[in-house]
C-alpha cells in the first residue's frame, strides 16, 4: 500500500486526477456488477420465502379439514363404470375440455390426464369424486401450465371397493 501512495504522490496533478477518476469508475463498476444483482437476488429469494411461508400457513389451516375428510370412508353412490363417472363428473365440474385422456390402470383404477386445467376446479372435482363416489387419488403429478392457476395433471384414480 505504501508503494501505491508513493507512486500516486510522484504523479503530476493531472495524472493524479485521472487516477482518482479511474479508481472511482472501477469502484462504481464493481458496485454495479456485484452488489446490485446480488440485492435483486436477495429480494427475490425473500419474496419466495414469504410466499412459501404463506402457503405453509394455509396448508396448516386446512390440514384438519383434509384429515377429517380423508378419514371418512365413502361408498360409491353409483353403479356406473369408473370411466363414465370420471368423464361425466369432469364435464359437470367444468373440466371436460381439459380432460385429455383416460385409460385403465388395473382393477378399479383409471389413469387420467388433464391439460391446462384450473387448479381450483381440479381440487374441487377430486374432493367431489371422493365424497360422492368413493373414488380416491392413488397418485398424482401436477405441474404448472402457463398462466397462474392453470395446471397439467396426471392422476391415477381408484374406487373405494379396491382398497
PDB file of C-alpha atoms in Angstrom:
ATOM      1  CA  UNK A   1       0.000   0.000   0.000  1.00  0.00           C
ATOM      2  CA  UNK A   2       2.912   2.288   0.841  1.00  0.00           C
ATOM      3  CA  UNK A   3       4.316   1.829  -2.657  1.00  0.00           C
ATOM      4  CA  UNK A   4       0.967   2.819  -4.194  1.00  0.00           C
ATOM      5  CA  UNK A   5       0.797   6.034  -2.125  1.00  0.00           C
ATOM      6  CA  UNK A   6       4.399   6.885  -3.079  1.00  0.00           C
ATOM      7  CA  UNK A   7       3.634   6.251  -6.742  1.00  0.00           C
ATOM      8  CA  UNK A   8       0.482   8.422  -6.546  1.00  0.00           C
ATOM      9  CA  UNK A   9       2.335  11.363  -4.942  1.00  0.00           C
ATOM     10  CA  UNK A  10       5.045  11.169  -7.607  1.00  0.00           C
ATOM     11  CA  UNK A  11       2.483  11.801 -10.374  1.00  0.00           C
ATOM     12  CA  UNK A  12       1.581  15.200 -11.788  1.00  0.00           C
ATOM     13  CA  UNK A  13      -1.695  16.769 -10.554  1.00  0.00           C
ATOM     14  CA  UNK A  14      -3.317  15.947 -13.904  1.00  0.00           C
ATOM     15  CA  UNK A  15      -2.271  12.260 -13.667  1.00  0.00           C
ATOM     16  CA  UNK A  16      -3.475  12.150 -10.053  1.00  0.00           C
ATOM     17  CA  UNK A  17      -6.949  13.346 -11.154  1.00  0.00           C
ATOM     18  CA  UNK A  18      -7.033  10.722 -13.929  1.00  0.00           C
ATOM     19  CA  UNK A  19      -6.020   8.005 -11.449  1.00  0.00           C
ATOM     20  CA  UNK A  20      -8.696   9.139  -8.942  1.00  0.00           C
ATOM     21  CA  UNK A  21     -11.381   9.236 -11.627  1.00  0.00           C
ATOM     22  CA  UNK A  22     -10.274   5.789 -12.815  1.00  0.00           C
ATOM     23  CA  UNK A  23     -10.451   4.428  -9.253  1.00  0.00           C
ATOM     24  CA  UNK A  24     -13.938   5.884  -8.801  1.00  0.00           C
ATOM     25  CA  UNK A  25     -15.085   4.336 -12.103  1.00  0.00           C
ATOM     26  CA  UNK A  26     -13.692   0.932 -11.046  1.00  0.00           C
ATOM     27  CA  UNK A  27     -15.469   1.141  -7.668  1.00  0.00           C
ATOM     28  CA  UNK A  28     -18.764   2.141  -9.315  1.00  0.00           C
ATOM     29  CA  UNK A  29     -18.392  -0.687 -11.830  1.00  0.00           C
ATOM     30  CA  UNK A  30     -17.819  -3.203  -9.038  1.00  0.00           C
ATOM     31  CA  UNK A  31     -20.853  -1.924  -7.138  1.00  0.00           C
ATOM     32  CA  UNK A  32     -22.977  -2.105 -10.270  1.00  0.00           C
ATOM     33  CA  UNK A  33     -21.693  -5.503 -11.372  1.00  0.00           C
ATOM     34  CA  UNK A  34     -21.791  -7.258  -7.998  1.00  0.00           C
ATOM     35  CA  UNK A  35     -23.973  -5.598  -5.413  1.00  0.00           C
ATOM     36  CA  UNK A  36     -26.986  -4.529  -7.473  1.00  0.00           C
ATOM     37  CA  UNK A  37     -27.638  -8.020  -8.954  1.00  0.00           C
ATOM     38  CA  UNK A  38     -26.949  -9.545  -5.539  1.00  0.00           C
ATOM     39  CA  UNK A  39     -29.520  -7.251  -3.951  1.00  0.00           C
ATOM     40  CA  UNK A  40     -32.096  -8.261  -6.580  1.00  0.00           C
ATOM     41  CA  UNK A  41     -31.409 -11.956  -5.948  1.00  0.00           C
ATOM     42  CA  UNK A  42     -31.813 -11.491  -2.200  1.00  0.00           C
ATOM     43  CA  UNK A  43     -35.102  -9.630  -2.707  1.00  0.00           C
ATOM     44  CA  UNK A  44     -36.464 -12.402  -4.980  1.00  0.00           C
ATOM     45  CA  UNK A  45     -35.390 -15.093  -2.516  1.00  0.00           C
ATOM     46  CA  UNK A  46     -37.045 -13.203   0.334  1.00  0.00           C
ATOM     47  CA  UNK A  47     -40.281 -12.909  -1.648  1.00  0.00           C
ATOM     48  CA  UNK A  48     -40.198 -16.666  -2.391  1.00  0.00           C
ATOM     49  CA  UNK A  49     -39.697 -17.445   1.299  1.00  0.00           C
ATOM     50  CA  UNK A  50     -42.638 -15.210   2.258  1.00  0.00           C
ATOM     51  CA  UNK A  51     -44.836 -16.863  -0.409  1.00  0.00           C
ATOM     52  CA  UNK A  52     -43.876 -20.340   0.793  1.00  0.00           C
ATOM     53  CA  UNK A  53     -44.498 -19.337   4.409  1.00  0.00           C
ATOM     54  CA  UNK A  54     -47.984 -18.153   3.447  1.00  0.00           C
ATOM     55  CA  UNK A  55     -48.591 -21.436   1.604  1.00  0.00           C
ATOM     56  CA  UNK A  56     -47.441 -23.394   4.662  1.00  0.00           C
ATOM     57  CA  UNK A  57     -49.735 -21.381   6.957  1.00  0.00           C
ATOM     58  CA  UNK A  58     -52.674 -22.071   4.622  1.00  0.00           C
ATOM     59  CA  UNK A  59     -51.835 -25.791   4.477  1.00  0.00           C
ATOM     60  CA  UNK A  60     -51.660 -25.969   8.260  1.00  0.00           C
ATOM     61  CA  UNK A  61     -55.027 -24.205   8.497  1.00  0.00           C
ATOM     62  CA  UNK A  62     -56.790 -26.649   6.157  1.00  0.00           C
ATOM     63  CA  UNK A  63     -54.962 -29.797   7.365  1.00  0.00           C
ATOM     64  CA  UNK A  64     -57.619 -30.655   9.979  1.00  0.00           C
ATOM     65  CA  UNK A  65     -60.381 -30.341   7.369  1.00  0.00           C
ATOM     66  CA  UNK A  66     -58.484 -32.541   4.931  1.00  0.00           C
ATOM     67  CA  UNK A  67     -57.716 -35.098   7.625  1.00  0.00           C
ATOM     68  CA  UNK A  68     -61.383 -35.220   8.618  1.00  0.00           C
ATOM     69  CA  UNK A  69     -62.488 -35.553   5.002  1.00  0.00           C
ATOM     70  CA  UNK A  70     -59.918 -38.261   4.317  1.00  0.00           C
ATOM     71  CA  UNK A  71     -60.855 -40.355   7.347  1.00  0.00           C
ATOM     72  CA  UNK A  72     -64.419 -40.890   6.162  1.00  0.00           C
ATOM     73  CA  UNK A  73     -64.913 -43.964   4.012  1.00  0.00           C
ATOM     74  CA  UNK A  74     -67.499 -43.012   1.423  1.00  0.00           C
ATOM     75  CA  UNK A  75     -69.105 -45.715  -0.594  1.00  0.00           C
ATOM     76  CA  UNK A  76     -69.793 -45.405  -4.272  1.00  0.00           C
ATOM     77  CA  UNK A  77     -73.248 -43.993  -4.869  1.00  0.00           C
ATOM     78  CA  UNK A  78     -73.395 -45.156  -8.447  1.00  0.00           C
ATOM     79  CA  UNK A  79     -73.172 -48.483 -10.214  1.00  0.00           C
ATOM     80  CA  UNK A  80     -71.852 -46.789 -13.366  1.00  0.00           C
ATOM     81  CA  UNK A  81     -68.397 -47.704 -14.616  1.00  0.00           C
ATOM     82  CA  UNK A  82     -65.431 -45.744 -13.331  1.00  0.00           C
ATOM     83  CA  UNK A  83     -64.755 -44.339 -16.799  1.00  0.00           C
ATOM     84  CA  UNK A  84     -68.307 -42.993 -17.133  1.00  0.00           C
ATOM     85  CA  UNK A  85     -68.254 -41.488 -13.628  1.00  0.00           C
ATOM     86  CA  UNK A  86     -64.929 -39.750 -14.271  1.00  0.00           C
ATOM     87  CA  UNK A  87     -65.967 -38.416 -17.673  1.00  0.00           C
ATOM     88  CA  UNK A  88     -69.384 -37.128 -16.609  1.00  0.00           C
ATOM     89  CA  UNK A  89     -68.190 -35.604 -13.336  1.00  0.00           C
ATOM     90  CA  UNK A  90     -65.259 -33.881 -15.088  1.00  0.00           C
ATOM     91  CA  UNK A  91     -67.677 -32.284 -17.539  1.00  0.00           C
ATOM     92  CA  UNK A  92     -70.015 -31.237 -14.700  1.00  0.00           C
ATOM     93  CA  UNK A  93     -67.041 -29.634 -12.902  1.00  0.00           C
ATOM     94  CA  UNK A  94     -66.032 -27.646 -15.983  1.00  0.00           C
ATOM     95  CA  UNK A  95     -63.015 -29.841 -16.716  1.00  0.00           C
ATOM     96  CA  UNK A  96     -64.384 -31.505 -19.845  1.00  0.00           C
ATOM     97  CA  UNK A  97     -62.166 -29.516 -22.209  1.00  0.00           C
ATOM     98  CA  UNK A  98     -59.092 -30.205 -20.036  1.00  0.00           C
ATOM     99  CA  UNK A  99     -59.719 -33.966 -19.884  1.00  0.00           C
ATOM    100  CA  UNK A 100     -57.120 -35.233 -22.337  1.00  0.00           C
ATOM    101  CA  UNK A 101     -57.075 -38.993 -21.844  1.00  0.00           C
ATOM    102  CA  UNK A 102     -58.346 -41.798 -19.653  1.00  0.00           C
ATOM    103  CA  UNK A 103     -57.121 -45.364 -19.653  1.00  0.00           C
ATOM    104  CA  UNK A 104     -57.494 -48.350 -17.336  1.00  0.00           C
ATOM    105  CA  UNK A 105     -54.636 -48.819 -14.900  1.00  0.00           C
ATOM    106  CA  UNK A 106     -55.695 -52.021 -13.155  1.00  0.00           C
ATOM    107  CA  UNK A 107     -58.826 -53.364 -11.483  1.00  0.00           C
ATOM    108  CA  UNK A 108     -60.920 -50.452 -10.232  1.00  0.00           C
ATOM    109  CA  UNK A 109     -58.240 -47.962 -11.301  1.00  0.00           C
ATOM    110  CA  UNK A 110     -58.086 -45.377 -14.063  1.00  0.00           C
ATOM    111  CA  UNK A 111     -55.203 -43.216 -15.319  1.00  0.00           C
ATOM    112  CA  UNK A 112     -56.426 -39.693 -16.178  1.00  0.00           C
ATOM    113  CA  UNK A 113     -54.566 -36.872 -17.947  1.00  0.00           C
ATOM    114  CA  UNK A 114     -55.784 -33.255 -17.767  1.00  0.00           C
ATOM    115  CA  UNK A 115     -54.099 -30.429 -19.683  1.00  0.00           C
ATOM    116  CA  UNK A 116     -54.404 -26.720 -18.837  1.00  0.00           C
ATOM    117  CA  UNK A 117     -56.995 -27.307 -16.123  1.00  0.00           C
ATOM    118  CA  UNK A 118     -57.853 -24.689 -13.483  1.00  0.00           C
ATOM    119  CA  UNK A 119     -56.232 -25.915 -10.255  1.00  0.00           C
ATOM    120  CA  UNK A 120     -59.147 -24.908  -8.028  1.00  0.00           C
ATOM    121  CA  UNK A 121     -61.640 -26.747 -10.251  1.00  0.00           C
ATOM    122  CA  UNK A 122     -59.371 -29.820 -10.251  1.00  0.00           C
ATOM    123  CA  UNK A 123     -59.151 -29.933  -6.452  1.00  0.00           C
ATOM    124  CA  UNK A 124     -62.912 -29.416  -6.078  1.00  0.00           C
ATOM    125  CA  UNK A 125     -63.565 -32.164  -8.632  1.00  0.00           C
ATOM    126  CA  UNK A 126     -61.303 -34.619  -6.785  1.00  0.00           C
ATOM    127  CA  UNK A 127     -62.971 -33.783  -3.463  1.00  0.00           C
ATOM    128  CA  UNK A 128     -66.393 -34.336  -5.030  1.00  0.00           C
ATOM    129  CA  UNK A 129     -65.307 -37.649  -6.551  1.00  0.00           C
ATOM    130  CA  UNK A 130     -64.158 -38.816  -3.132  1.00  0.00           C
ATOM    131  CA  UNK A 131     -67.217 -37.613  -1.243  1.00  0.00           C
ATOM    132  CA  UNK A 132     -69.903 -38.683  -3.720  1.00  0.00           C
ATOM    133  CA  UNK A 133     -68.425 -41.712  -5.435  1.00  0.00           C
ATOM    134  CA  UNK A 134     -65.741 -43.085  -3.140  1.00  0.00           C
ATOM    135  CA  UNK A 135     -63.061 -42.511  -5.773  1.00  0.00           C
ATOM    136  CA  UNK A 136     -59.639 -41.686  -4.344  1.00  0.00           C
ATOM    137  CA  UNK A 137     -56.394 -40.413  -5.796  1.00  0.00           C
ATOM    138  CA  UNK A 138     -53.833 -43.215  -5.835  1.00  0.00           C
ATOM    139  CA  UNK A 139     -51.088 -40.983  -7.252  1.00  0.00           C
ATOM    140  CA  UNK A 140     -50.873 -37.535  -8.796  1.00  0.00           C
ATOM    141  CA  UNK A 141     -48.400 -35.460 -10.744  1.00  0.00           C
ATOM    142  CA  UNK A 142     -49.340 -31.800 -11.086  1.00  0.00           C
ATOM    143  CA  UNK A 143     -47.269 -29.222 -12.968  1.00  0.00           C
ATOM    144  CA  UNK A 144     -47.817 -25.540 -13.728  1.00  0.00           C
ATOM    145  CA  UNK A 145     -49.204 -24.907 -17.215  1.00  0.00           C
ATOM    146  CA  UNK A 146     -48.732 -21.328 -18.287  1.00  0.00           C
ATOM    147  CA  UNK A 147     -50.856 -18.699 -16.571  1.00  0.00           C
ATOM    148  CA  UNK A 148     -51.178 -18.760 -12.772  1.00  0.00           C
ATOM    149  CA  UNK A 149     -53.773 -21.250 -11.579  1.00  0.00           C
ATOM    150  CA  UNK A 150     -53.562 -23.480 -14.664  1.00  0.00           C
ATOM    151  CA  UNK A 151     -52.028 -26.964 -14.335  1.00  0.00           C
ATOM    152  CA  UNK A 152     -51.333 -30.156 -16.213  1.00  0.00           C
ATOM    153  CA  UNK A 153     -52.178 -33.210 -14.112  1.00  0.00           C
ATOM    154  CA  UNK A 154     -51.592 -36.915 -14.374  1.00  0.00           C
ATOM    155  CA  UNK A 155     -53.753 -38.847 -11.929  1.00  0.00           C
ATOM    156  CA  UNK A 156     -54.339 -42.467 -11.038  1.00  0.00           C
ATOM    157  CA  UNK A 157     -57.809 -42.762  -9.512  1.00  0.00           C
ATOM    158  CA  UNK A 158     -59.123 -45.814  -7.677  1.00  0.00           C
ATOM    159  CA  UNK A 159     -62.557 -46.827  -6.433  1.00  0.00           C
ATOM    160  CA  UNK A 160     -63.089 -47.429  -2.730  1.00  0.00           C
ATOM    161  CA  UNK A 161     -64.032 -51.036  -3.428  1.00  0.00           C
ATOM    162  CA  UNK A 162     -60.399 -51.796  -4.457  1.00  0.00           C
ATOM    163  CA  UNK A 163     -58.837 -50.515  -1.163  1.00  0.00           C
TER     164      UNK A 163
END
